[in-house]
GROMACS .gro file of C-alpha atoms in nm:
model
  173
    1MET     CA    1   8.793   6.651  -0.152
    2THR     CA    2   8.563   6.433   0.062
    3ALA     CA    3   8.270   6.512  -0.164
    4GLN     CA    4   8.463   6.376  -0.458
    5LEU     CA    5   8.552   6.054  -0.274
    6ASN     CA    6   8.193   5.989  -0.171
    7SER     CA    7   8.060   6.050  -0.520
    8ASP     CA    8   8.293   5.796  -0.677
    9PRO     CA    9   8.100   5.464  -0.677
   10SER     CA   10   8.413   5.249  -0.676
   11THR     CA   11   8.534   5.391  -0.341
   12ARG     CA   12   8.202   5.380  -0.154
   13PRO     CA   13   8.156   5.100   0.096
   14SER     CA   14   7.883   4.855   0.007
   15THR     CA   15   7.564   4.896   0.209
   16ARG     CA   16   7.421   4.560   0.105
   17PRO     CA   17   7.447   4.292   0.372
   18THR     CA   18   7.655   3.995   0.282
   19ALA     CA   19   7.465   3.672   0.237
   20ARG     CA   20   7.514   3.415   0.509
   21PRO     CA   21   7.484   3.043   0.436
   22HIS     CA   22   7.159   2.879   0.544
   23ARG     CA   23   7.238   2.702   0.872
   24ARG     CA   24   6.910   2.530   0.955
   25GLY     CA   25   6.882   2.313   0.649
   26ARG     CA   26   6.755   1.961   0.703
   27ALA     CA   27   6.990   1.680   0.624
   28SER     CA   28   6.858   1.346   0.509
   29GLY     CA   29   6.720   1.138   0.792
   30GLY     CA   30   6.650   1.436   1.019
   31CYS     CA   31   7.003   1.451   1.164
   32ASP     CA   32   7.271   1.710   1.128
   33PRO     CA   33   7.565   1.594   0.909
   34ALA     CA   34   7.797   1.667   1.202
   35GLY     CA   35   7.630   1.385   1.398
   36ARG     CA   36   7.435   1.598   1.646
   37ARG     CA   37   7.088   1.500   1.761
   38PRO     CA   38   6.797   1.648   1.565
   39ARG     CA   39   6.611   1.944   1.715
   40HIS     CA   40   6.272   1.775   1.695
   41PRO     CA   41   6.243   1.503   1.963
   42ARG     CA   42   5.994   1.295   1.767
   43ALA     CA   43   6.258   1.231   1.501
   44VAL     CA   44   6.452   1.036   1.764
   45CYS     CA   45   6.152   0.866   1.924
   46ASP     CA   46   5.959   0.747   1.621
   47GLY     CA   47   6.246   0.547   1.473
   48THR     CA   48   6.280   0.748   1.149
   49ALA     CA   49   6.611   0.912   1.235
   50ARG     CA   50   6.925   0.754   1.100
   51ALA     CA   51   7.205   0.645   1.326
   52THR     CA   52   7.494   0.885   1.278
   53GLY     CA   53   7.792   1.028   1.453
   54ALA     CA   54   7.831   0.879   1.800
   55THR     CA   55   7.739   0.525   1.696
   56GLY     CA   56   7.989   0.532   1.412
   57ALA     CA   57   7.735   0.391   1.166
   58THR     CA   58   7.704   0.691   0.938
   59GLY     CA   59   7.455   0.643   0.662
   60ALA     CA   60   7.285   0.341   0.818
   61THR     CA   61   6.932   0.291   0.694
   62GLY     CA   62   6.781   0.129   1.004
   63PRO     CA   63   6.613   0.310   1.291
   64ALA     CA   64   6.831   0.459   1.559
   65PRO     CA   65   6.839   0.257   1.881
   66HIS     CA   66   6.643   0.431   2.155
   67ASP     CA   67   6.811   0.570   2.462
   68ALA     CA   68   6.574   0.465   2.739
   69GLY     CA   69   6.719   0.712   2.989
   70ALA     CA   70   6.686   1.015   2.762
   71LEU     CA   71   6.338   0.912   2.649
   72ALA     CA   72   6.216   0.861   3.007
   73THR     CA   73   6.371   1.189   3.128
   74ARG     CA   74   6.216   1.391   2.846
   75PHE     CA   75   5.871   1.239   2.902
   76ALA     CA   76   5.897   1.276   3.281
   77HIS     CA   77   5.948   1.653   3.249
   78GLN     CA   78   5.645   1.685   3.022
   79LEU     CA   79   5.433   1.461   3.243
   80VAL     CA   80   5.515   1.656   3.560
   81GLU     CA   81   5.431   1.983   3.383
   82VAL     CA   82   5.088   1.840   3.299
   83LEU     CA   83   5.031   1.706   3.651
   84THR     CA   84   5.121   2.040   3.813
   85GLY     CA   85   4.904   2.240   3.572
   86ALA     CA   86   5.187   2.417   3.389
   87ARG     CA   87   5.096   2.242   3.061
   88PRO     CA   88   4.753   2.138   2.931
   89SER     CA   89   4.693   1.763   2.933
   90GLY     CA   90   4.584   1.772   2.569
   91GLN     CA   91   4.944   1.826   2.464
   92LEU     CA   92   5.027   1.471   2.573
   93MET     CA   93   4.719   1.316   2.411
   94ARG     CA   94   4.904   1.195   2.103
   95HIS     CA   95   5.183   1.054   2.320
   96THR     CA   96   4.953   0.841   2.538
   97SER     CA   97   4.733   0.540   2.475
   98LEU     CA   98   4.362   0.562   2.551
   99ASP     CA   99   4.405   0.394   2.893
  100GLY     CA  100   4.712   0.602   2.972
  101TYR     CA  101   4.533   0.926   2.889
  102GLY     CA  102   4.238   0.823   3.106
  103GLN     CA  103   4.473   0.767   3.401
  104LEU     CA  104   4.650   1.097   3.333
  105ALA     CA  105   4.322   1.291   3.312
  106SER     CA  106   4.196   1.144   3.640
  107LEU     CA  107   4.524   1.236   3.814
  108VAL     CA  108   4.497   1.592   3.684
  109ARG     CA  109   4.133   1.621   3.800
  110ALA     CA  110   4.221   1.483   4.144
  111GLY     CA  111   4.514   1.726   4.176
  112ALA     CA  112   4.769   1.449   4.233
  113LEU     CA  113   5.062   1.691   4.239
  114ARG     CA  114   4.949   1.983   4.451
  115ARG     CA  115   5.190   2.247   4.559
  116GLY     CA  116   5.278   2.225   4.926
  117GLY     CA  117   5.343   2.586   5.011
  118PRO     CA  118   5.523   2.864   4.828
  119ALA     CA  119   5.705   2.673   4.557
  120GLY     CA  120   5.797   2.815   4.220
  121ARG     CA  121   5.868   2.519   3.999
  122PRO     CA  122   5.862   2.148   4.068
  123ARG     CA  123   6.207   1.996   4.112
  124LEU     CA  124   6.261   1.655   3.959
  125GLY     CA  125   6.506   1.408   4.104
  126PRO     CA  126   6.691   1.159   3.888
  127VAL     CA  127   6.470   0.953   3.660
  128HIS     CA  128   6.509   0.581   3.729
  129ASP     CA  129   6.427   0.370   3.425
  130ARG     CA  130   6.446   0.011   3.315
  131SER     CA  131   6.358  -0.167   2.993
  132PRO     CA  132   6.175  -0.495   3.059
  133SER     CA  133   6.170  -0.549   2.680
  134PRO     CA  134   6.318  -0.369   2.378
  135ASP     CA  135   5.987  -0.198   2.305
  136ALA     CA  136   5.900  -0.088   2.661
  137VAL     CA  137   6.045   0.148   2.923
  138GLU     CA  138   5.928   0.176   3.283
  139ALA     CA  139   6.039   0.478   3.483
  140CYS     CA  140   5.981   0.664   3.807
  141VAL     CA  141   6.088   1.005   3.935
  142ARG     CA  142   6.069   1.193   4.264
  143VAL     CA  143   5.907   1.536   4.239
  144ASP     CA  144   5.963   1.801   4.507
  145LEU     CA  145   5.690   2.065   4.534
  146GLY     CA  146   5.771   2.295   4.821
  147ARG     CA  147   5.743   2.090   5.140
  148ARG     CA  148   5.572   1.797   4.964
  149HIS     CA  149   5.741   1.511   4.785
  150HIS     CA  150   5.567   1.296   4.526
  151MET     CA  151   5.655   0.992   4.317
  152VAL     CA  152   5.547   0.960   3.955
  153ALA     CA  153   5.575   0.629   3.771
  154PHE     CA  154   5.494   0.563   3.405
  155ARG     CA  155   5.535   0.306   3.130
  156LEU     CA  156   5.623   0.386   2.770
  157GLU     CA  157   5.570   0.136   2.488
  158GLN     CA  158   5.650   0.144   2.119
  159ARG     CA  159   5.323   0.111   1.929
  160GLY     CA  160   5.182   0.132   1.581
  161PRO     CA  161   5.342   0.072   1.243
  162ALA     CA  162   5.573   0.374   1.286
  163GLY     CA  163   5.690   0.253   1.627
  164GLN     CA  164   5.595   0.575   1.809
  165TRP     CA  165   5.650   0.577   2.186
  166GLN     CA  166   5.328   0.612   2.388
  167CYS     CA  167   5.260   0.626   2.760
  168THR     CA  168   5.037   0.331   2.848
  169ALA     CA  169   5.023   0.372   3.226
  170VAL     CA  170   5.087   0.651   3.475
  171GLU     CA  171   5.063   0.667   3.853
  172ALA     CA  172   5.139   0.943   4.104
  173ARG     CA  173   5.151   0.938   4.485
   0.00000   0.00000   0.00000
C-alpha cells in the first residue's frame, strides 16, 4: 500500500525549496524603506542618503544631516585599529587629506600606540566630540592598552563636491 502512495505524484511531498523574497534589495537613496540606517557607512557620511524614518521627513531629497557623535565614534575605532597595527594604514587613505595621512603615517612609524604589557584589544573610552562648524568635527578618545593609557585626537572635515568626510589632522599621546 505504501508503494502505491509513493508512486502517486499528487500525494508526494514537494522536494523543491520554496522561494523566499529577496531581503537585501536596495531602496532608493540607499536606505531601507523601514527607516533603518544603510549598511554601508559611506552612504551616511557622503551626504547621498535620504533622510527617512527617525527624522520624519520621508522622501526628502536633501542630504541627511550628519550625526557628529556617530561619525566621530566610527572613525575613532578605525583610527585606533590603524595606530595599534590591527589594520593597515592604507585603508584610511581615502578618508584622510594629504596632511592628515602624513600625520597618521608618522604616528604609525613612531609606534604612538604601543601595547603596555599583555593586552588583547585596545579599549576605547567615550568619544568626546564637538562641531566648531557644520562641516567640521573635532574629537578625542582615551585608549587603554594594558597598563598604558593614550589620548587620540582628530579633526574631520567635509570636503570635495560630494561632501565626503576626511580626517585633516590627527594626534596621539
